[in-house]
């Protein structure tokens, strides 16, 4: 029977997060591990035959404070999906086009100078 274990772990940054995942995945019986919670500070581990107390003590030894939050079965719950339908009326988008301005070409006259200096 699959079980789900949730452990709250005090983590400082990405380095400690990767350490927590390495420790959790190496534990015997673990099939998946991930972070949950508002601040992503809870480790959720799913597997068969997981010893939650041993996993929590490993996290305490290697990372820091860790609290065992819950241990339960990992049954998938069906979530209600609420579909948001578009409005029933037909609306046409506004069509806007940029005004057309004709391009005017002016002739450029080049004169041949005999002076070697082009600045004066």
PDB file of C-alpha atoms in Angstrom:
ATOM      1  CA  UNK A   1       0.000   0.000   0.000  1.00  0.00           C
ATOM      2  CA  UNK A   2       1.382   3.376  -0.990  1.00  0.00           C
ATOM      3  CA  UNK A   3       1.746   5.918   1.733  1.00  0.00           C
ATOM      4  CA  UNK A   4       2.363   9.639   1.716  1.00  0.00           C
ATOM      5  CA  UNK A   5       4.632  11.285   4.289  1.00  0.00           C
ATOM      6  CA  UNK A   6       4.805  15.060   4.772  1.00  0.00           C
ATOM      7  CA  UNK A   7       7.785  16.514   6.654  1.00  0.00           C
ATOM      8  CA  UNK A   8       8.352  20.193   7.357  1.00  0.00           C
ATOM      9  CA  UNK A   9      12.036  21.061   6.932  1.00  0.00           C
ATOM     10  CA  UNK A  10      13.788  24.367   7.670  1.00  0.00           C
ATOM     11  CA  UNK A  11      15.751  25.194   4.506  1.00  0.00           C
ATOM     12  CA  UNK A  12      17.966  28.182   3.764  1.00  0.00           C
ATOM     13  CA  UNK A  13      18.264  28.093  -0.002  1.00  0.00           C
ATOM     14  CA  UNK A  14      18.535  25.997  -3.142  1.00  0.00           C
ATOM     15  CA  UNK A  15      21.587  24.121  -1.871  1.00  0.00           C
ATOM     16  CA  UNK A  16      19.741  22.811   1.188  1.00  0.00           C
ATOM     17  CA  UNK A  17      16.702  21.981  -0.985  1.00  0.00           C
ATOM     18  CA  UNK A  18      18.840  19.772  -3.210  1.00  0.00           C
ATOM     19  CA  UNK A  19      20.357  18.089  -0.123  1.00  0.00           C
ATOM     20  CA  UNK A  20      16.874  17.372   1.235  1.00  0.00           C
ATOM     21  CA  UNK A  21      15.791  15.792  -2.063  1.00  0.00           C
ATOM     22  CA  UNK A  22      18.963  13.683  -2.254  1.00  0.00           C
ATOM     23  CA  UNK A  23      18.398  12.354   1.266  1.00  0.00           C
ATOM     24  CA  UNK A  24      14.693  11.672   0.629  1.00  0.00           C
ATOM     25  CA  UNK A  25      15.163   9.875  -2.679  1.00  0.00           C
ATOM     26  CA  UNK A  26      17.886   7.559  -1.350  1.00  0.00           C
ATOM     27  CA  UNK A  27      15.653   6.328   1.496  1.00  0.00           C
ATOM     28  CA  UNK A  28      14.320   2.799   0.941  1.00  0.00           C
ATOM     29  CA  UNK A  29      10.805   2.511  -0.529  1.00  0.00           C
ATOM     30  CA  UNK A  30      10.587   6.076  -1.869  1.00  0.00           C
ATOM     31  CA  UNK A  31       9.012   6.380  -5.319  1.00  0.00           C
ATOM     32  CA  UNK A  32       8.634  10.161  -5.586  1.00  0.00           C
ATOM     33  CA  UNK A  33       9.505  13.257  -3.588  1.00  0.00           C
ATOM     34  CA  UNK A  34       8.633  16.918  -3.953  1.00  0.00           C
ATOM     35  CA  UNK A  35       8.051  20.171  -2.121  1.00  0.00           C
ATOM     36  CA  UNK A  36       4.612  21.438  -1.115  1.00  0.00           C
ATOM     37  CA  UNK A  37       3.165  24.181   1.044  1.00  0.00           C
ATOM     38  CA  UNK A  38       2.939  27.932   0.627  1.00  0.00           C
ATOM     39  CA  UNK A  39       6.645  28.524   1.096  1.00  0.00           C
ATOM     40  CA  UNK A  40       7.715  25.162  -0.382  1.00  0.00           C
ATOM     41  CA  UNK A  41       9.094  24.163   2.998  1.00  0.00           C
ATOM     42  CA  UNK A  42       7.284  20.827   3.282  1.00  0.00           C
ATOM     43  CA  UNK A  43       8.736  17.665   1.788  1.00  0.00           C
ATOM     44  CA  UNK A  44       6.123  15.258   0.418  1.00  0.00           C
ATOM     45  CA  UNK A  45       7.368  11.701  -0.084  1.00  0.00           C
ATOM     46  CA  UNK A  46       5.295   8.931  -1.689  1.00  0.00           C
ATOM     47  CA  UNK A  47       6.229   5.240  -1.681  1.00  0.00           C
ATOM     48  CA  UNK A  48       5.748   1.817  -0.177  1.00  0.00           C
ATOM     49  CA  UNK A  49       7.200   0.843   3.190  1.00  0.00           C
ATOM     50  CA  UNK A  50       8.671   4.234   4.042  1.00  0.00           C
ATOM     51  CA  UNK A  51       9.899   4.580   7.619  1.00  0.00           C
ATOM     52  CA  UNK A  52       8.866   8.160   8.396  1.00  0.00           C
ATOM     53  CA  UNK A  53      10.746   8.344  11.709  1.00  0.00           C
ATOM     54  CA  UNK A  54      14.041   7.253  10.143  1.00  0.00           C
ATOM     55  CA  UNK A  55      13.620   9.694   7.252  1.00  0.00           C
ATOM     56  CA  UNK A  56      12.866  12.547   9.664  1.00  0.00           C
ATOM     57  CA  UNK A  57      15.896  11.752  11.809  1.00  0.00           C
ATOM     58  CA  UNK A  58      18.141  11.631   8.710  1.00  0.00           C
ATOM     59  CA  UNK A  59      16.903  15.075   7.703  1.00  0.00           C
ATOM     60  CA  UNK A  60      17.504  16.396  11.228  1.00  0.00           C
ATOM     61  CA  UNK A  61      21.078  15.075  11.273  1.00  0.00           C
ATOM     62  CA  UNK A  62      22.056  16.367   7.836  1.00  0.00           C
ATOM     63  CA  UNK A  63      19.961  19.510   7.284  1.00  0.00           C
ATOM     64  CA  UNK A  64      18.507  20.918  10.488  1.00  0.00           C
ATOM     65  CA  UNK A  65      15.117  21.154  12.187  1.00  0.00           C
ATOM     66  CA  UNK A  66      12.548  18.788  10.666  1.00  0.00           C
ATOM     67  CA  UNK A  67       9.029  18.020  11.907  1.00  0.00           C
ATOM     68  CA  UNK A  68       6.885  15.086  10.833  1.00  0.00           C
ATOM     69  CA  UNK A  69       3.546  16.602   9.766  1.00  0.00           C
ATOM     70  CA  UNK A  70       1.479  13.664   8.499  1.00  0.00           C
ATOM     71  CA  UNK A  71       1.604  10.027   7.437  1.00  0.00           C
ATOM     72  CA  UNK A  72      -1.278   8.606   5.420  1.00  0.00           C
ATOM     73  CA  UNK A  73      -2.322   6.660   2.362  1.00  0.00           C
ATOM     74  CA  UNK A  74      -1.451   8.094  -1.037  1.00  0.00           C
ATOM     75  CA  UNK A  75      -4.787   7.644  -2.743  1.00  0.00           C
ATOM     76  CA  UNK A  76      -5.437  10.042  -5.554  1.00  0.00           C
ATOM     77  CA  UNK A  77      -8.400  12.262  -4.885  1.00  0.00           C
ATOM     78  CA  UNK A  78     -10.516  13.421  -7.774  1.00  0.00           C
ATOM     79  CA  UNK A  79     -10.546  17.167  -8.019  1.00  0.00           C
ATOM     80  CA  UNK A  80     -13.443  19.072  -9.413  1.00  0.00           C
ATOM     81  CA  UNK A  81     -12.418  21.002 -12.459  1.00  0.00           C
ATOM     82  CA  UNK A  82     -14.440  24.139 -12.976  1.00  0.00           C
ATOM     83  CA  UNK A  83     -14.577  25.244 -16.564  1.00  0.00           C
ATOM     84  CA  UNK A  84     -14.726  28.937 -17.223  1.00  0.00           C
ATOM     85  CA  UNK A  85     -16.839  29.534 -20.283  1.00  0.00           C
ATOM     86  CA  UNK A  86     -16.458  32.595 -22.501  1.00  0.00           C
ATOM     87  CA  UNK A  87     -19.330  35.101 -22.597  1.00  0.00           C
ATOM     88  CA  UNK A  88     -22.344  34.095 -24.675  1.00  0.00           C
ATOM     89  CA  UNK A  89     -22.524  37.256 -26.787  1.00  0.00           C
ATOM     90  CA  UNK A  90     -20.602  37.687 -29.993  1.00  0.00           C
ATOM     91  CA  UNK A  91     -18.251  40.593 -30.002  1.00  0.00           C
ATOM     92  CA  UNK A  92     -16.113  41.645 -32.884  1.00  0.00           C
ATOM     93  CA  UNK A  93     -12.725  43.116 -32.182  1.00  0.00           C
ATOM     94  CA  UNK A  94     -12.064  46.657 -33.116  1.00  0.00           C
ATOM     95  CA  UNK A  95     -10.218  47.059 -36.363  1.00  0.00           C
ATOM     96  CA  UNK A  96      -7.707  49.818 -36.428  1.00  0.00           C
ATOM     97  CA  UNK A  97      -5.336  50.532 -39.222  1.00  0.00           C
ATOM     98  CA  UNK A  98      -2.547  53.047 -39.248  1.00  0.00           C
ATOM     99  CA  UNK A  99      -3.017  56.018 -41.581  1.00  0.00           C
ATOM    100  CA  UNK A 100      -1.109  55.928 -44.828  1.00  0.00           C
ATOM    101  CA  UNK A 101       1.394  58.695 -45.315  1.00  0.00           C
ATOM    102  CA  UNK A 102       2.923  58.867 -48.802  1.00  0.00           C
ATOM    103  CA  UNK A 103       6.691  58.909 -48.941  1.00  0.00           C
ATOM    104  CA  UNK A 104       8.134  61.956 -50.679  1.00  0.00           C
ATOM    105  CA  UNK A 105      11.415  61.658 -52.478  1.00  0.00           C
ATOM    106  CA  UNK A 106      13.632  64.692 -52.856  1.00  0.00           C
ATOM    107  CA  UNK A 107      16.373  64.692 -55.446  1.00  0.00           C
ATOM    108  CA  UNK A 108      19.885  64.915 -54.060  1.00  0.00           C
ATOM    109  CA  UNK A 109      22.421  66.862 -56.022  1.00  0.00           C
ATOM    110  CA  UNK A 110      26.041  65.841 -55.914  1.00  0.00           C
ATOM    111  CA  UNK A 111      28.666  68.303 -57.017  1.00  0.00           C
ATOM    112  CA  UNK A 112      32.139  67.370 -57.986  1.00  0.00           C
ATOM    113  CA  UNK A 113      34.617  69.269 -55.914  1.00  0.00           C
ATOM    114  CA  UNK A 114      38.193  69.716 -56.767  1.00  0.00           C
ATOM    115  CA  UNK A 115      39.228  70.527 -53.218  1.00  0.00           C
ATOM    116  CA  UNK A 116      41.008  67.665 -51.423  1.00  0.00           C
ATOM    117  CA  UNK A 117      39.351  68.651 -48.123  1.00  0.00           C
ATOM    118  CA  UNK A 118      35.739  67.578 -47.838  1.00  0.00           C
ATOM    119  CA  UNK A 119      35.046  69.485 -44.604  1.00  0.00           C
ATOM    120  CA  UNK A 120      35.305  73.014 -46.033  1.00  0.00           C
TER     121      UNK A 120
END
